[in-house]
C-alpha atoms as one frame of an Amber mdcrd trajectory, in Angstrom:
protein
   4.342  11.444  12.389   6.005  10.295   9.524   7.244  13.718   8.761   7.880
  17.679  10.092   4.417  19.212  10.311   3.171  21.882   7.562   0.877  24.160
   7.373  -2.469  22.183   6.364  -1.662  20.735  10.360  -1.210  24.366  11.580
  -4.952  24.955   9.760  -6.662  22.060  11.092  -5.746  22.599  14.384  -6.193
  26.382  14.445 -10.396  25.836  14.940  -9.538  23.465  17.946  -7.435  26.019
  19.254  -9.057  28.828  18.641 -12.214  27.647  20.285 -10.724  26.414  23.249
  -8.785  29.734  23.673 -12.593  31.459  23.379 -14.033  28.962  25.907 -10.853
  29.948  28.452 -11.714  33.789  27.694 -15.148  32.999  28.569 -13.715  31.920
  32.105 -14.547  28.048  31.508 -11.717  25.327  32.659 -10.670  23.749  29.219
  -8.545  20.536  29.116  -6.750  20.698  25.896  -5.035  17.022  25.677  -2.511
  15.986  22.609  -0.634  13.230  21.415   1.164  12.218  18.532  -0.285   9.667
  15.928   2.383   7.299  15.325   0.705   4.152  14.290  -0.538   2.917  11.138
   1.627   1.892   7.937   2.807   5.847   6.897   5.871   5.457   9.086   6.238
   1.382   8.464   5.819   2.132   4.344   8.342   5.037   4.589  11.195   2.937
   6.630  10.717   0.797   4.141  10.872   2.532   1.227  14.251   3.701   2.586
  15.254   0.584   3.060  14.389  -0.877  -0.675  16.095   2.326  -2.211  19.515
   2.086  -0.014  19.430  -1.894  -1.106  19.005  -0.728  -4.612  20.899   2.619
  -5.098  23.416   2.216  -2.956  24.356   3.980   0.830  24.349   6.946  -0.033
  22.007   6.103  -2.895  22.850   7.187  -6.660  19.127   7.842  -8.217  18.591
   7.168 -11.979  17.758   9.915 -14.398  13.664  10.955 -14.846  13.928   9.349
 -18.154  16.086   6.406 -17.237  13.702   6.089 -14.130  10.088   6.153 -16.450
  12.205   2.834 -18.067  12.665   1.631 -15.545   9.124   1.530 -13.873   7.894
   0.156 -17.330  10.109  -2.466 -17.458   9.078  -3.501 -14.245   5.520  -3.580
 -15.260   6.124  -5.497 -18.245   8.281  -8.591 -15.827   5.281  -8.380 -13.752
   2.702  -9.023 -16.887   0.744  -5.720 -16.733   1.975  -4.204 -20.051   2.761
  -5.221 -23.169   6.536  -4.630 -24.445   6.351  -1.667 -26.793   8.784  -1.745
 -30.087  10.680   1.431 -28.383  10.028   2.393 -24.838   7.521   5.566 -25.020
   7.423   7.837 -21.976   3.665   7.411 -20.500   4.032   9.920 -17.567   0.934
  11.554 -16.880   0.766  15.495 -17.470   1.484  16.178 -13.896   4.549  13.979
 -13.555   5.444  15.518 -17.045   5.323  19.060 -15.654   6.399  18.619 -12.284
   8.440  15.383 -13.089   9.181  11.959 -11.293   7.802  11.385  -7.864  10.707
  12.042  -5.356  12.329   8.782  -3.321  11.767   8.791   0.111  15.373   9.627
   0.931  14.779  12.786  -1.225  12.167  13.834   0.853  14.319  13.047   4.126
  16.608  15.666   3.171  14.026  18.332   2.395  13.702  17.960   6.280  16.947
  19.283   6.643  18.544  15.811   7.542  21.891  15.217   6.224  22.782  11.518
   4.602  24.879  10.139   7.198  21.691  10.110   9.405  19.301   9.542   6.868
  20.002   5.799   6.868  19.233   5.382  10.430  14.923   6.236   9.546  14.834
   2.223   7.913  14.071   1.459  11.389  10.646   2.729  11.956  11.396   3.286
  15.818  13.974   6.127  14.644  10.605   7.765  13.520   9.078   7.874  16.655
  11.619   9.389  18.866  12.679  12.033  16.519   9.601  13.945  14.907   7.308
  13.821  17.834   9.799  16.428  20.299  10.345  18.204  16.487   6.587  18.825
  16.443   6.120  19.489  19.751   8.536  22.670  19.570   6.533  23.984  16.108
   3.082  23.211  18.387   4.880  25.440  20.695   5.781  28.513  18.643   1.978
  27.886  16.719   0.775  29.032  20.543  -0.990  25.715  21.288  -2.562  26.183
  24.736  -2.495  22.405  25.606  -1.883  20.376  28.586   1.556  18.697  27.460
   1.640  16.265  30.784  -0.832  13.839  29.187   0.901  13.892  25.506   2.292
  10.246  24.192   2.819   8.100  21.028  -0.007   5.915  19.988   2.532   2.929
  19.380   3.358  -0.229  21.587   6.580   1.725  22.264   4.158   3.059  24.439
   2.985   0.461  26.858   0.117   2.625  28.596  -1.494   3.136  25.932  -0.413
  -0.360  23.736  -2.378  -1.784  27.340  -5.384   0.697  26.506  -5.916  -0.295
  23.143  -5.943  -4.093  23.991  -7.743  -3.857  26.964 -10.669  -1.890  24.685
 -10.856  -4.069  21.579 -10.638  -7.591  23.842 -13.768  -5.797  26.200 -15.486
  -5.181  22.625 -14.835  -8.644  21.250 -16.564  -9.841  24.519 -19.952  -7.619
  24.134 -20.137  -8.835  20.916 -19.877  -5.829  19.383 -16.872  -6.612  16.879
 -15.746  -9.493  15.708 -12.601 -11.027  12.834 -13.730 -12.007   9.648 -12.701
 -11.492   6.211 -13.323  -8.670   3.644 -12.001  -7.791   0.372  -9.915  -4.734
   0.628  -6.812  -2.754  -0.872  -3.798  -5.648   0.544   0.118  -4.794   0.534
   1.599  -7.805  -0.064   4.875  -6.221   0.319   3.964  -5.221   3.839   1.349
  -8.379   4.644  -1.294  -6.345   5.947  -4.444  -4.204   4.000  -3.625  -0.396
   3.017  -6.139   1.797   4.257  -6.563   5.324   2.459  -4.427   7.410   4.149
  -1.795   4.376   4.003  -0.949   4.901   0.302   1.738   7.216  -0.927  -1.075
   7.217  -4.223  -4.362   6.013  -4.872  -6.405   7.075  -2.360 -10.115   6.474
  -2.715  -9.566   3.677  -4.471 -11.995   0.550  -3.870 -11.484  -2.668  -4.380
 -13.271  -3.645  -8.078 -15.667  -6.746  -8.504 -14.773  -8.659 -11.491 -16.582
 -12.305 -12.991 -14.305 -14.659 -13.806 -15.682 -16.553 -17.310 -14.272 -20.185
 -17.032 -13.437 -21.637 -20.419 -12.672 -24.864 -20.740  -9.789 -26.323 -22.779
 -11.158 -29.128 -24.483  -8.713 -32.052 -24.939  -6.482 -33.000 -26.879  -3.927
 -30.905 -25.151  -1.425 -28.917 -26.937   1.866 -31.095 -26.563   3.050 -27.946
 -24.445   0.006 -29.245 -21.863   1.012 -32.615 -21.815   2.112 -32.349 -18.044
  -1.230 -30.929 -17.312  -3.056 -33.963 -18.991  -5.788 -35.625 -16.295  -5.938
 -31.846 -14.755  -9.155 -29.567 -15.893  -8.064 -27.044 -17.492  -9.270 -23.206
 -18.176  -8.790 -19.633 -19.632  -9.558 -17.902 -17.457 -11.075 -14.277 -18.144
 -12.229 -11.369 -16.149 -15.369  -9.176 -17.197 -17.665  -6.277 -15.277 -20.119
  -7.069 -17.899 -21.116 -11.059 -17.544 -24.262 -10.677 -19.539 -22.319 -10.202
 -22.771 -20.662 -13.301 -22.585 -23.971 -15.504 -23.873 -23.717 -16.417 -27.426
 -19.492 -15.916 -27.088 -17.691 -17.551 -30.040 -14.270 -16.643 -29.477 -11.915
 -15.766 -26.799  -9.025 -13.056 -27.729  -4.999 -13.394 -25.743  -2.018 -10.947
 -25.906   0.004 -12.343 -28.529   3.378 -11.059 -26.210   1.612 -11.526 -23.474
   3.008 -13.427 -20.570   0.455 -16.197 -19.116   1.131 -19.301 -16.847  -0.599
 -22.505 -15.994  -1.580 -21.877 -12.328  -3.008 -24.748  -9.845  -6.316 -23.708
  -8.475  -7.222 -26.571  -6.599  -5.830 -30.445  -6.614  -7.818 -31.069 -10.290
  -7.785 -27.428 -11.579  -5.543 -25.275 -13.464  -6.012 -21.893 -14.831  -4.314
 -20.503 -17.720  -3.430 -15.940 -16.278  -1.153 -14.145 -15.840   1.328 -13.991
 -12.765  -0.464 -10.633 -11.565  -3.921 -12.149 -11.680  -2.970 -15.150 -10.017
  -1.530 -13.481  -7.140  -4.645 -11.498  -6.847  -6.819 -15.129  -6.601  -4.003
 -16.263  -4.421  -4.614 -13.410  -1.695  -8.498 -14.163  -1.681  -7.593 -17.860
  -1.071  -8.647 -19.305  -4.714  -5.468 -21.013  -5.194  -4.360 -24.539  -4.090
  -1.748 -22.704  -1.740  -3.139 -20.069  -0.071  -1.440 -16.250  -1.005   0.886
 -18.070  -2.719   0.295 -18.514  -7.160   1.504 -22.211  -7.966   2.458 -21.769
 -11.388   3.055 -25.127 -13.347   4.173 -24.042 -16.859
C-alpha cells in the first residue's frame, strides 16, 4: 500500500472475483476475506526517499533540471569510485530515460495522487502510509464491486497487534519443528536501510542476483613505495575481481585506472588490500573486513 491502486490491481483481482461471484451463483457459501499488504520495505523506501529529497531540496522541495540532475547522479558515481571523471560531463541516460526523461522523485509521484504539498511532508513517517491508502483503497475495492467480507480486513504491520501476534507466534512454532532456521546468505543488501532488498523492494533492478566474483590476491612485494611506509610490517595486496579465474595462470601484469580512486583498506589485523571504497564496502557487508560492515581505509 504504498500507493492509490491502478488498474493492473483491478485485473489481478478480477479472476478472484469473478470466480467467487460464479461459485455464489452456483448457490455455494463463499468467504471472500481481504486485507491490505502493508509490510515490507515499498512503504519504508518511499518515506524515506521523501525524507532524503525534503533534506536536500528543500520543504517544499526545488528539483534540479533533467540535465542538471543526469550531473548530478554522475558526479555522485564518480565520489563513490564507480566511474571515471570524463573531460566534459556526457549525458549517459539510457534511451528510455532519454525519451521519457528523468525518473520522477517520490514527492512528484505524491502529487500525481492528488495530494497537495502542505501534506505531502507528513508521508516521511511510514505510519502516515498506513492509515491513509488502506480506507482510499477500500472505497475503489468498493466501486470495482468486490463481493468480500470487509469484517475480517486489517494491515499486515505491527500497527496491527493481532496479526504482529500471528506472525510471531507462526515463525517461533516453525523455528521449534525445525523447519526454519537464521543463517546467512548472500543477497541484494540496502545499506541505506540495513536490511536485504527483495525484488519487489527495489524502485529498479528487479531480477537482479547477486554475482559471484574471485578475488586474485597480488602481493606487493617490498620495498614499499614511500607512500606505503605506514603500511610497512602489514601484507599487502591488489586486489582484483574476475568471473574468469582460469585466465589468470601465466599473468604478467596487472592494469589500474590511472584517475581512479583506490584506498588501502584493513582486511584483517596483518592484511591490507589496495580497492576502491565501493568494493570495500561490498567485502565489508560479507564480513571480510577487520570491522565488520564497516571499510577501514588506512591511506
Amino acid at each position: 500500500m504504498n500507493g492509490i491502486l491502478h488498474l493492473g490491481h483491478a485485473f489481478s483481482l478480477s479472476k478472484l472475483e469473478f470466480a467467487a461471484a460464479y461459485h455464489r451463483l452456483c448457490g455455494q457459501n463463499v468467504l471472500l476475506p481481504f486485507a491490505f499488504h502493508c509490510t515490507g520495505m515499498p512503504i519504508k523506501a518511499s518515506a524515506d526517499k521523501l525524507a532524503r529529497e525534503m533534506e536536500r531540496y528543500g520543504n517544499p522541495p526545488l528539483f534540479p533540471s533533467e540535465e542538471d540532475f543526469t550531473d548530478e547522479i554522475e558526479e555522485r558515481k564518480i565520489e563513490e569510485g564507480n566511474l571515471v571523471a570524463p573531460d566534459k560531463f556526457k549525458s549517459k541516460r539510457s534511451k528510455a530515460t532519454a525519451k521519457f526523461g528523468r525518473e520522477k522523485f517520490q514527492w512528484e509521484i505524491m502529487r500525481s495522487f492528488g495530494l497537495p504539498d502542505q501534506k505531502i511532508a507528513e508521508f516521511k513517517d511510514p505510519n502516515r502510509w498506513l492509515n491513509y491508502f488502506p480506507p482510499l483503497a477500500k472505497e475503489d475495492l468498493k466501486s470495482f464491486g468486490l463481493g468480500c467480507d470487509w469484517r475480517r480486513s486489517f494491515i499486515t504491520t505491527d500497527m496491527n497487534p493481532f496479526y504482529d501476534s500471528f506472525v510471531k507466534w507462526q515463525m517461533r512454532k516453525l523455528k521449534g519443528m525445525g523447519k526454519i532456521m537464521k543463517d546467512m546468505r548472500y543477497t541484494i543488501y540496502s545499506p541505506l536501510d540495513g536490511q536485504p532488498c527483495a525484488d519487489h523492494d527495489r524502485a529498479s533492478g528487479e531480477g537482479v542476483q547477486p554475482q559471484d566474483y574471485v578475488l586474485i590476491k597480488m602481493e606487493v612485494i617490498p620495498p614499499f613505495p614511500s607512500k606505503f611506509k605506514m603500511l610497512e610490517g602489514r601484507n599487502i595486496f591488489l586486489a582484483a575481481a574476475t568471473l574468469r579465474p582460469e585466465t589468470m595462470y601465466g599473468q604478467t601484469n596487472c592494469w589500474v585506472l590511472p584517475e581512479g580512486k583506490y584506498g588501502a583498506f584493513e582486511i584483517n589485523e596483518t592484511d591490507v588490500f589496495i580497492l576502491t571504497q565501493r568494493s570495500a564496502l561490498n567485502l565489508a557487508y560479507q564480513k571480510v573486513s577487520r570491522v565488520p560492515e564497516k571499510a577501514t581505509c588506512l591511506l
